[in-house]
Coordinates of C-alpha atoms in Angstrom, one line a residue:
Chain A
M1 CA -4.2 -22.6 -43.8
P2 CA -7.9 -22.3 -44.7
T3 CA -9.3 -18.9 -45.3
E4 CA -11.7 -19.1 -42.3
A5 CA -8.9 -19.5 -39.8
R6 CA -6.9 -16.7 -41.2
A7 CA -9.9 -14.4 -41.3
C8 CA -10.7 -14.8 -37.6
T9 CA -9.2 -12.8 -34.7
A10 CA -7.2 -14.3 -31.9
S11 CA -10.1 -13.8 -29.5
E12 CA -12.4 -15.6 -31.9
L13 CA -9.9 -18.5 -32.2
L14 CA -9.9 -18.7 -28.4
C15 CA -13.7 -18.8 -28.2
V16 CA -14.1 -21.5 -30.9
M17 CA -11.3 -23.7 -29.6
S18 CA -12.6 -23.4 -26.0
A19 CA -16.3 -24.0 -27.0
R20 CA -15.2 -27.3 -28.5
L21 CA -14.0 -28.5 -25.1
L22 CA -17.4 -28.1 -23.5
E23 CA -19.8 -31.0 -23.6
N24 CA -23.6 -31.2 -23.6
G25 CA -25.0 -31.7 -20.1
Q26 CA -22.2 -30.1 -18.3
V27 CA -22.5 -27.4 -15.6
I28 CA -20.0 -24.6 -16.3
F29 CA -18.8 -21.9 -13.9
A30 CA -18.0 -19.1 -16.3
G31 CA -16.3 -15.8 -16.0
V32 CA -17.4 -12.9 -18.2
G33 CA -15.7 -12.2 -21.5
I34 CA -14.3 -15.1 -23.6
P35 CA -15.4 -17.8 -21.1
L36 CA -19.0 -16.7 -21.2
L37 CA -18.9 -16.2 -24.9
A38 CA -17.4 -19.7 -25.5
A39 CA -19.9 -21.4 -23.2
T40 CA -22.8 -19.7 -25.0
L41 CA -21.3 -20.6 -28.3
A42 CA -21.1 -24.3 -27.2
Q43 CA -24.8 -24.1 -26.2
R44 CA -25.7 -22.8 -29.7
L45 CA -23.5 -25.3 -31.6
H46 CA -23.4 -28.7 -29.9
A47 CA -24.3 -28.5 -26.2
P48 CA -27.9 -27.2 -25.9
G49 CA -28.1 -28.8 -22.5
L50 CA -25.1 -27.0 -21.1
T51 CA -25.8 -24.9 -17.9
I52 CA -23.9 -21.7 -17.1
L53 CA -23.4 -20.5 -13.5
F54 CA -22.3 -17.0 -12.6
E55 CA -20.4 -16.0 -9.5
G56 CA -23.0 -13.4 -8.6
G57 CA -25.6 -16.1 -8.0
T58 CA -27.2 -16.9 -11.3
I59 CA -28.1 -20.5 -12.4
G60 CA -28.7 -21.0 -16.1
P61 CA -29.0 -17.5 -17.5
H62 CA -30.4 -16.9 -21.0
I63 CA -27.7 -14.8 -22.8
V64 CA -29.2 -12.4 -25.3
P65 CA -27.0 -11.9 -28.4
G66 CA -25.4 -8.4 -28.4
Q67 CA -26.2 -7.9 -24.7
L68 CA -23.5 -9.9 -23.0
P69 CA -23.2 -8.9 -19.3
P70 CA -20.1 -6.9 -18.5
T71 CA -19.7 -8.5 -15.0
T72 CA -21.0 -11.6 -13.3
N73 CA -22.8 -9.6 -10.7
E74 CA -25.2 -7.4 -12.6
Q75 CA -28.9 -7.7 -13.3
R76 CA -28.1 -8.4 -17.0
C77 CA -26.7 -11.8 -15.8
T78 CA -30.1 -12.8 -14.4
R79 CA -32.2 -12.4 -17.5
R80 CA -34.5 -15.4 -17.8
A81 CA -32.3 -17.5 -15.6
N82 CA -33.6 -20.7 -13.9
M83 CA -32.7 -19.5 -10.4
L84 CA -31.0 -16.8 -8.4
V85 CA -29.2 -17.7 -5.2
S86 CA -26.7 -15.9 -3.0
T87 CA -23.1 -15.6 -4.0
T88 CA -22.1 -18.0 -1.2
E89 CA -24.7 -20.6 -2.3
V90 CA -23.5 -20.5 -5.9
L91 CA -19.9 -20.9 -4.9
L92 CA -20.8 -23.8 -2.6
L93 CA -22.1 -25.6 -5.7
L94 CA -18.4 -26.0 -6.6
Q95 CA -17.6 -27.5 -3.2
R96 CA -20.7 -29.8 -3.3
G97 CA -19.5 -31.1 -6.7
Y98 CA -22.2 -30.0 -9.0
V99 CA -19.8 -28.1 -11.4
D100 CA -18.1 -30.0 -14.2
V101 CA -15.8 -27.2 -15.5
G102 CA -14.6 -23.9 -14.2
F103 CA -13.7 -21.6 -17.1
M104 CA -11.7 -18.4 -16.7
G105 CA -9.4 -16.0 -18.4
G106 CA -5.9 -15.5 -17.0
A107 CA -3.4 -12.7 -16.5
Q108 CA -0.3 -14.8 -15.7
I109 CA 0.2 -18.6 -15.6
D110 CA 3.1 -20.9 -14.8
R111 CA 4.2 -24.3 -15.9
Y112 CA 2.1 -26.0 -13.3
G113 CA -1.0 -24.0 -14.2
N114 CA -1.0 -21.7 -11.2
L115 CA -2.7 -18.4 -11.9
N116 CA -1.8 -14.9 -10.6
S117 CA -4.2 -12.0 -10.6
S118 CA -3.0 -10.4 -7.3
F119 CA 0.5 -8.9 -7.6
I120 CA 3.2 -8.1 -10.2
G121 CA 6.4 -8.3 -8.2
P122 CA 6.8 -9.3 -4.6
A123 CA 3.5 -9.3 -2.6
D124 CA 5.0 -7.2 0.2
D125 CA 6.3 -4.5 -2.2
P126 CA 4.6 -5.0 -5.5
Q127 CA 5.2 -3.1 -8.7
V128 CA 1.5 -3.5 -9.4
R129 CA -1.4 -4.4 -7.1
L130 CA -3.9 -6.3 -9.3
P131 CA -7.6 -6.6 -8.5
G132 CA -7.2 -10.0 -6.8
T133 CA -8.9 -13.4 -6.8
G134 CA -12.6 -12.8 -6.8
G135 CA -14.0 -16.3 -7.1
G136 CA -11.0 -17.5 -9.1
N137 CA -9.3 -19.2 -6.2
D138 CA -12.4 -21.1 -5.2
I139 CA -13.1 -22.2 -8.8
A140 CA -9.6 -23.3 -9.4
S141 CA -9.5 -25.1 -6.0
L142 CA -12.7 -27.0 -6.5
A143 CA -13.3 -27.6 -10.3
K144 CA -11.7 -29.0 -13.4
M145 CA -10.3 -25.9 -15.0
I146 CA -10.2 -24.5 -18.5
V147 CA -8.3 -21.2 -18.9
A148 CA -8.4 -19.2 -22.1
M149 CA -5.6 -16.6 -22.6
P150 CA -3.3 -15.2 -25.2
Q151 CA 0.1 -16.9 -25.3
E152 CA 2.9 -14.4 -24.5
K153 CA 6.2 -14.7 -22.8
R154 CA 5.3 -12.3 -20.0
R155 CA 2.1 -14.2 -19.3
F156 CA 3.5 -17.8 -19.5
V157 CA 6.2 -17.7 -16.8
E158 CA 8.4 -20.3 -15.0
R159 CA 6.8 -19.4 -11.7
V160 CA 4.0 -16.9 -11.0
D161 CA 4.8 -14.0 -8.7
F162 CA 1.9 -15.1 -6.5
V163 CA -0.4 -18.1 -6.6
T164 CA -3.8 -16.5 -6.6
S165 CA -5.7 -19.5 -8.1
P166 CA -4.0 -22.9 -7.5
G167 CA -3.1 -25.1 -10.4
F168 CA -0.8 -28.1 -9.6
L169 CA 1.1 -25.8 -7.2
R170 CA 4.7 -27.2 -7.3
G171 CA 3.8 -30.2 -9.3
G172 CA 3.7 -33.9 -8.4
A173 CA 1.4 -34.5 -5.5
S174 CA 1.8 -31.0 -4.0
R175 CA -1.8 -30.0 -4.9
R176 CA -3.3 -33.1 -3.3
D177 CA -1.0 -32.8 -0.3
A178 CA -2.1 -29.2 0.3
G179 CA -5.7 -30.5 0.8
L180 CA -7.0 -29.8 -2.7
I181 CA -8.2 -33.3 -3.5
S182 CA -10.6 -32.5 -6.3
G183 CA -10.5 -30.4 -9.5
G184 CA -7.3 -29.1 -11.1
M185 CA -6.0 -27.7 -14.3
Y186 CA -7.5 -29.5 -17.4
K187 CA -6.8 -27.3 -20.5
V188 CA -5.3 -24.0 -21.4
V189 CA -6.5 -22.6 -24.7
T190 CA -4.3 -20.0 -26.3
D191 CA -4.1 -18.3 -29.7
L192 CA -1.3 -20.6 -30.6
A193 CA -2.1 -24.0 -29.2
L194 CA -4.2 -26.3 -27.0
L195 CA -2.3 -27.1 -23.8
G196 CA -2.8 -29.8 -21.2
F197 CA -1.0 -31.1 -18.2
E198 CA 1.0 -34.3 -17.6
E199 CA -0.8 -36.5 -15.1
E200 CA 2.2 -37.5 -13.0
T201 CA 4.2 -34.2 -12.8
G202 CA 1.4 -31.6 -13.3
R203 CA 3.6 -29.9 -15.9
M204 CA 2.1 -28.1 -18.9
K205 CA 2.3 -29.8 -22.2
V206 CA 1.3 -29.1 -25.8
E207 CA -1.6 -31.2 -26.9
A208 CA -2.2 -29.7 -30.4
L209 CA -1.0 -26.7 -32.4
H210 CA -3.5 -24.4 -34.1
P211 CA -3.3 -24.5 -37.9
G212 CA -0.2 -22.8 -39.2
V213 CA 1.6 -22.5 -35.8
T214 CA 5.1 -23.8 -35.5
P215 CA 6.7 -25.4 -32.4
A216 CA 9.3 -22.6 -32.4
Q217 CA 6.5 -20.0 -32.3
V218 CA 5.1 -21.6 -29.2
Q219 CA 8.5 -21.7 -27.5
A220 CA 9.2 -18.1 -28.4
N221 CA 6.0 -17.0 -26.6
T222 CA 6.5 -19.1 -23.5
G223 CA 8.8 -18.2 -20.5
F224 CA 9.6 -21.9 -19.7
E225 CA 10.5 -25.0 -21.7
L226 CA 7.4 -26.1 -23.5
P227 CA 8.5 -28.7 -26.2
V228 CA 6.2 -30.0 -28.8
G229 CA 6.3 -33.8 -28.7
P230 CA 6.6 -36.0 -31.8
G231 CA 2.9 -37.1 -32.0
V232 CA 1.4 -33.6 -31.6
G233 CA -0.9 -32.6 -34.4
F234 CA -3.0 -29.7 -35.3
T235 CA -6.5 -28.5 -34.2
E236 CA -9.2 -28.3 -36.8
P237 CA -9.4 -24.7 -38.0
P238 CA -12.6 -22.7 -37.0
A239 CA -15.4 -23.7 -39.3
A240 CA -17.5 -21.1 -41.1
E241 CA -20.6 -22.1 -39.0
E242 CA -18.7 -21.7 -35.8
L243 CA -17.5 -18.2 -36.7
A244 CA -20.9 -17.2 -37.9
A245 CA -22.6 -18.3 -34.7
L246 CA -20.0 -16.5 -32.6
R247 CA -20.4 -13.3 -34.6
R248 CA -24.2 -13.4 -34.0
L249 CA -23.5 -13.6 -30.3
D250 CA -21.1 -10.7 -30.2
P251 CA -22.1 -8.6 -33.2
D252 CA -20.4 -5.4 -31.9
R253 CA -17.2 -7.3 -31.4
V254 CA -17.0 -6.2 -27.7
Y255 CA -15.1 -9.4 -26.7
T256 CA -13.8 -10.7 -30.1
A257 CA -12.2 -7.6 -31.7
Chain B
M1 CA -10.5 -17.3 28.5
S2 CA -12.3 -14.9 26.3
Q3 CA -16.0 -15.6 25.6
P4 CA -16.7 -13.9 22.3
Y5 CA -19.9 -16.0 21.8
L6 CA -21.4 -14.8 25.1
E7 CA -20.4 -11.2 24.3
L8 CA -22.0 -11.5 20.8
R9 CA -25.2 -12.8 22.5
R10 CA -25.1 -10.1 25.1
R11 CA -24.9 -7.4 22.4
T12 CA -27.8 -9.0 20.6
Q13 CA -29.9 -9.2 23.8
S14 CA -29.2 -5.6 24.6
R15 CA -30.7 -4.4 21.2
D16 CA -34.2 -3.0 21.2
R17 CA -35.9 -5.8 19.1
S18 CA -39.4 -4.5 19.4
L19 CA -41.6 -3.8 16.4
R20 CA -41.0 -0.1 16.3
E21 CA -40.6 2.6 13.7
K22 CA -37.0 3.6 13.0
V23 CA -37.2 5.8 9.9
M24 CA -34.6 8.6 9.9
S25 CA -32.4 10.6 7.7
L26 CA -29.0 9.6 6.3
E27 CA -27.4 12.1 8.7
E28 CA -29.2 10.7 11.7
A29 CA -28.3 7.1 10.8
C30 CA -24.5 8.1 10.9
R31 CA -24.7 7.9 14.6
F32 CA -24.8 4.1 14.4
V33 CA -21.3 4.0 12.9
R34 CA -18.4 4.8 15.2
D35 CA -14.8 5.6 14.2
G36 CA -12.8 2.4 14.1
D37 CA -15.9 0.1 13.5
H38 CA -15.9 -2.8 11.1
V39 CA -18.5 -1.9 8.5
A40 CA -19.7 -4.6 6.1
L41 CA -21.3 -3.5 2.8
G42 CA -24.1 -5.3 1.0
G43 CA -24.3 -5.8 -2.8
S44 CA -21.3 -6.7 -5.0
T45 CA -19.2 -4.7 -7.4
A46 CA -21.5 -2.1 -9.0
S47 CA -24.7 -3.8 -7.8
R48 CA -26.9 -2.7 -4.9
T49 CA -24.0 -0.7 -3.4
P50 CA -25.2 1.2 -0.3
M51 CA -23.8 4.4 -1.9
A52 CA -26.1 6.9 -0.2
M53 CA -25.1 5.7 3.3
I54 CA -21.4 5.6 2.3
W55 CA -21.8 9.1 1.0
A56 CA -23.2 10.2 4.3
L57 CA -20.5 8.5 6.4
I58 CA -17.7 10.1 4.3
R59 CA -19.4 13.5 4.7
A60 CA -19.7 13.0 8.4
G61 CA -15.9 12.5 8.5
K62 CA -15.9 9.0 9.9
K63 CA -12.4 7.6 10.4
D64 CA -10.5 4.3 10.6
L65 CA -13.3 2.1 9.5
T66 CA -12.4 -1.4 8.5
V67 CA -14.6 -2.1 5.5
S68 CA -15.5 -5.6 4.1
R69 CA -17.5 -6.6 1.0
S70 CA -17.7 -9.5 -1.3
I71 CA -16.3 -7.4 -4.2
V72 CA -15.4 -3.7 -4.0
S73 CA -15.8 -1.2 -6.8
T74 CA -15.5 2.6 -6.9
E75 CA -16.8 3.0 -3.3
G76 CA -13.5 1.5 -2.2
D77 CA -11.5 4.2 -4.0
L78 CA -13.7 6.9 -2.3
L79 CA -13.4 5.3 1.2
F80 CA -9.6 5.4 0.8
A81 CA -9.4 8.8 -0.8
S82 CA -11.6 10.4 1.8
G83 CA -9.6 8.9 4.7
A84 CA -12.7 7.1 6.0
S85 CA -11.0 3.8 5.7
R86 CA -7.4 2.5 5.4
H87 CA -8.3 -1.1 5.5
I88 CA -10.6 -3.0 3.1
L89 CA -11.2 -6.7 3.2
T90 CA -12.5 -8.1 -0.1
S91 CA -11.9 -10.7 -2.8
W92 CA -11.6 -8.3 -5.8
F93 CA -11.0 -4.5 -5.8
S94 CA -11.4 -2.3 -8.9
Q95 CA -14.1 -0.3 -10.6
G96 CA -15.2 -3.2 -12.9
I97 CA -13.6 -5.4 -15.5
V98 CA -14.3 -3.1 -18.4
W99 CA -12.6 -0.2 -16.6
G100 CA -9.3 -2.0 -15.7
V101 CA -7.3 -1.9 -12.5
S102 CA -8.2 0.9 -10.1
R103 CA -5.4 3.4 -10.0
V104 CA -6.7 4.8 -6.7
M105 CA -6.5 1.4 -5.1
R106 CA -3.1 0.9 -6.6
G107 CA -1.8 4.2 -5.3
F108 CA -2.9 3.8 -1.8
T109 CA -1.9 0.1 -1.4
E110 CA 1.4 0.2 -3.3
S111 CA 2.5 3.1 -1.1
K112 CA 1.3 1.2 2.0
R113 CA -1.0 4.0 3.1
A114 CA -3.9 1.6 3.0
V115 CA -4.4 -2.2 3.1
F116 CA -6.4 -4.4 0.7
E117 CA -6.7 -7.6 2.6
E118 CA -7.5 -10.3 0.0
W119 CA -9.6 -13.3 0.8
S120 CA -11.3 -15.7 -1.7
H121 CA -14.9 -14.9 -2.5
L122 CA -16.2 -18.1 -0.8
S123 CA -14.1 -17.6 2.3
I124 CA -15.7 -14.1 2.8
G125 CA -19.1 -15.6 2.3
L126 CA -18.5 -18.3 4.9
R127 CA -17.0 -15.9 7.4
Y128 CA -20.2 -13.8 7.3
R129 CA -22.2 -17.0 7.4
A130 CA -20.4 -18.3 10.4
G131 CA -21.1 -14.9 12.0
A132 CA -24.7 -15.3 11.2
M133 CA -24.8 -18.8 12.5
G134 CA -23.3 -17.9 15.9
V135 CA -20.4 -20.4 15.4
P136 CA -16.7 -19.3 15.7
F137 CA -15.6 -20.8 12.3
L138 CA -16.6 -22.8 9.3
P139 CA -14.6 -25.4 7.4
M140 CA -14.0 -25.2 3.7
R141 CA -12.1 -26.9 0.9
S142 CA -10.7 -24.1 -1.2
M143 CA -7.8 -21.6 -0.8
M144 CA -5.4 -24.3 0.7
G145 CA -1.9 -24.2 -0.8
S146 CA -2.4 -20.8 -2.4
D147 CA -0.5 -17.6 -1.6
V148 CA -3.8 -16.0 -0.8
A149 CA -4.1 -18.3 2.2
A150 CA -0.4 -18.0 3.0
R151 CA -0.7 -14.2 3.5
L152 CA -3.6 -14.4 5.9
K153 CA -3.1 -14.7 9.6
D154 CA -6.6 -15.7 10.7
L155 CA -6.7 -19.1 9.1
R156 CA -6.2 -22.6 10.5
E157 CA -6.0 -26.0 8.9
M158 CA -7.4 -29.1 10.6
D159 CA -7.8 -32.8 9.9
C160 CA -11.5 -33.6 9.9
P161 CA -12.3 -35.6 13.1
F162 CA -14.7 -37.8 11.1
T163 CA -13.0 -38.4 7.8
G164 CA -9.4 -37.3 8.3
E165 CA -9.5 -35.0 5.3
K166 CA -7.6 -31.8 5.5
L167 CA -9.9 -28.7 5.8
L168 CA -9.4 -25.0 6.0
L169 CA -11.1 -23.1 8.9
V170 CA -12.2 -19.5 8.4
P171 CA -13.1 -17.4 11.4
A172 CA -16.6 -15.9 11.9
L173 CA -16.9 -12.3 10.9
N174 CA -19.5 -10.3 13.0
P175 CA -19.3 -6.7 11.6
D176 CA -20.1 -3.9 14.0
V177 CA -22.4 -2.4 11.4
A178 CA -23.9 -3.6 8.1
L179 CA -25.0 -1.1 5.4
I180 CA -27.6 -2.7 3.1
H181 CA -29.6 -1.1 0.3
V182 CA -32.9 -2.7 -0.7
Q183 CA -35.7 -2.1 -3.1
R184 CA -38.4 -1.7 -0.3
C185 CA -38.9 -2.1 3.4
D186 CA -41.4 -1.0 6.0
P187 CA -40.8 1.6 8.7
Y188 CA -39.9 -1.3 11.1
G189 CA -37.1 -2.6 8.8
N190 CA -38.7 -5.6 7.2
A191 CA -36.7 -5.6 4.0
Q192 CA -37.6 -7.2 0.7
I193 CA -34.8 -7.7 -1.9
D194 CA -35.4 -8.4 -5.6
G195 CA -32.8 -10.1 -7.8
L196 CA -29.4 -11.2 -6.7
L197 CA -28.9 -11.4 -2.9
F198 CA -25.1 -11.5 -2.9
M199 CA -24.1 -12.0 0.8
D200 CA -26.6 -9.5 2.2
V201 CA -28.7 -11.8 4.4
D202 CA -25.7 -13.3 6.1
I203 CA -24.1 -9.9 6.5
A204 CA -27.3 -8.6 8.1
M205 CA -27.7 -11.5 10.5
A206 CA -24.0 -11.5 11.4
A207 CA -23.8 -7.8 12.2
N208 CA -24.3 -6.1 15.5
R209 CA -26.2 -3.3 13.9
V210 CA -27.9 -2.9 10.5
I211 CA -28.5 0.4 8.7
L212 CA -31.0 -0.1 5.8
T213 CA -31.4 2.3 3.0
T214 CA -34.3 1.7 0.7
E215 CA -35.6 2.8 -2.7
R216 CA -39.0 3.3 -1.0
I217 CA -40.7 2.7 2.3
V218 CA -43.9 0.6 2.0
S219 CA -46.5 -0.1 4.6
N220 CA -46.3 -3.0 7.0
D221 CA -49.5 -4.3 5.4
Q222 CA -47.8 -4.6 2.1
I223 CA -44.9 -6.5 3.6
R224 CA -47.4 -8.9 5.3
R225 CA -49.1 -9.7 1.9
A226 CA -45.8 -11.3 0.7
P227 CA -43.8 -12.3 3.8
D228 CA -41.9 -14.9 1.7
Q229 CA -40.2 -11.9 -0.1
T230 CA -38.9 -10.5 3.2
K231 CA -35.2 -11.3 3.5
I232 CA -34.1 -9.3 6.5
P233 CA -36.3 -9.3 9.7
F234 CA -37.1 -6.0 11.4
F235 CA -35.5 -7.0 14.7
A236 CA -32.0 -7.1 13.1
V237 CA -32.4 -3.5 11.9
E238 CA -31.4 -0.3 13.7
A239 CA -32.2 2.3 11.1
V240 CA -34.4 2.7 8.0
V241 CA -33.5 5.5 5.6
E242 CA -35.5 6.2 2.4
A243 CA -32.9 7.0 -0.3
P244 CA -34.2 6.9 -3.8
Y245 CA -31.5 6.0 -6.3
G246 CA -29.5 5.1 -3.2
C247 CA -27.0 3.1 -5.3
A248 CA -26.3 5.6 -8.0
P249 CA -24.0 5.6 -10.0
H250 CA -24.2 1.8 -9.4
E251 CA -27.3 -0.3 -10.1
C252 CA -30.3 -1.5 -8.1
F253 CA -32.0 -4.6 -9.6
G254 CA -35.2 -3.9 -11.4
A255 CA -34.9 -0.1 -10.7
Y256 CA -31.9 1.1 -12.6
E257 CA -28.7 -0.2 -14.2
P258 CA -25.3 1.4 -13.6
L259 CA -25.1 5.0 -14.8
F260 CA -22.5 4.2 -17.4
P261 CA -21.6 7.7 -18.6
H262 CA -21.0 8.7 -14.9
M263 CA -18.9 5.5 -14.4
D264 CA -16.9 6.4 -17.5
Y265 CA -16.4 10.0 -16.3
Y266 CA -15.1 8.7 -12.9
A267 CA -12.7 6.3 -14.6
E268 CA -11.4 9.0 -16.8
L269 CA -11.1 11.5 -13.9
T270 CA -9.0 9.0 -11.9
R271 CA -6.9 7.6 -14.8
K272 CA -4.2 10.3 -15.2
N273 CA -3.9 11.5 -11.6
P274 CA -5.7 9.0 -9.5
E275 CA -5.7 10.7 -6.1
A276 CA -6.3 14.2 -7.4
G277 CA -9.1 12.8 -9.5
A278 CA -10.7 11.1 -6.6
K279 CA -10.3 14.2 -4.5
E280 CA -11.9 16.3 -7.2
Y281 CA -14.8 13.8 -7.4
L282 CA -15.3 13.9 -3.6
D283 CA -15.3 17.7 -3.6
R284 CA -17.8 17.9 -6.4
F285 CA -20.2 15.0 -5.6
Y286 CA -19.7 14.3 -1.8
Y287 CA -18.7 17.5 0.0
G288 CA -20.4 19.9 -2.5
P289 CA -24.1 19.0 -2.4
K290 CA -26.3 19.8 0.6
S291 CA -28.4 16.7 0.3
W292 CA -28.7 13.3 -1.5
T293 CA -31.3 15.0 -3.8
E294 CA -28.8 17.6 -4.7
Y295 CA -26.2 14.9 -5.3
L296 CA -28.6 13.2 -7.7
N297 CA -29.3 16.6 -9.3
L298 CA -25.5 16.9 -10.0
V299 CA -25.4 13.4 -11.4
G300 CA -28.1 14.5 -13.8
L301 CA -31.6 13.6 -14.8
E302 CA -30.6 12.3 -18.3
P303 CA -28.3 9.5 -17.1
L304 CA -30.6 8.7 -14.2
L305 CA -33.6 8.2 -16.6
D306 CA -31.5 6.3 -19.0
A307 CA -30.3 3.9 -16.2
T308 CA -33.9 3.6 -15.0
R309 CA -35.2 2.7 -18.5
R310 CA -32.5 0.0 -18.7
G311 CA -33.1 -1.1 -15.1
R312 CA -36.9 -1.6 -15.4
S313 CA -36.5 -3.4 -18.7
I314 CA -35.7 -6.6 -16.7
Y315 CA -39.5 -6.8 -16.1
A316 CA -40.3 -6.2 -19.8
D317 CA -39.4 -9.7 -21.0

């Protein structure tokens, strides 16, 4: 394993691997934290024409290194943006079809890419009431989705306690049949692997392992069967210039510690 | 057959929509909120929260309010803890991502003493918009198939009569009262908003009454020099209250950023013993001071000036 990869944190790995998935010219609906950082990194590295949207109503903000906004609704999000609109208008851009990728973090995900950020335990009598969907449900309903999250057994479960943001629901055609005819889960980026979804079944699959990660490690950190197929290779380790650009964006390591 | 649309129009028609001065105190404006009302809040999370008016309503002992907002932060904790509301409709409810899950929200909802009714962010926006449009519902394409939708009673699905596509219908929301904080307005209630609008214009136009709080009251002449900046028309407004730093400890675009030390203090206070912490906070900052100015005095000049410096920096680029 090259020194750069070993020298970076799990969050940095998530940022670099996610940034690589974003393409020049795309319009990205980003949450704060790693999604915003990764989208900004992609802008700096290979996608200068990538546009970021924030849920609060910001189109094309200019992110200042070291001053990443802590929520998508604060004035810091608006600095030198191209346009400010209402929250409803910016969310309607998803429905109108202007958004290429929705990019979020996740608390709990299942094998069909459904995300839960509402309840731990049964919804009528939960062990923990979580903060809820925000715009997550709308983004996951209407856009191609990238989710960045650490891979842990308690986060990668057979079936989420509550479908806050829909992935492929119960697999097969169930998402389309529910009325969600656009968007859907595209990639899940973890600290262990790059994951995708089988087209027919909507089941999660391993597309590539990060350098030095074993199939057994992936399975040990996943609450459902997630085999690594015969042709699956490795991702390229983070390059020195990728990590340097990332560290310039978050010099205080607020999001990449 | 009920005729909610005609009732909505009748209520609107019965409002005094003349160009008249309506400046009053926070305490006087409380009379526009009745126990049991649906109160919609402008702003989102820690931005342009109508904190001064919420402060006044809690002090006035209002009860059984149903409160809605796009995203709810610390004001939701205080509405629960004070007993002013036991039912909050929103898409996300916690102080803010950096402070983690609200223990106060958890305590009240997990013990079933209060309800957090969760809708998707867009669905709340379209409910206010339908209310502002004077139509009973709007169709949308998200939320279908999720458990968020499965838990909500006021939803219908339909096949589009033109295309046959499946759509979700969300009902109009016409709040009894909207509380909105703005940077400036005139004595009639012509309100100008800088920065992010969130859902405020739809909320104002959907509501049956609007209470405006404002950083400062300006002349009608000044409003007329830039009418394109006016976002809420005077005839939708019942009350105008001048409340400088009316969002503190939250932010008001271009004027002040959040008072982070105060937000950290609140988070710490409610971490170990959430309800006792919230009660202590209410006693100290809500029931203790005699006026909004005294509240700001307690919050402290140093964090206010620091937040102001950061807030105004948006215009320094």
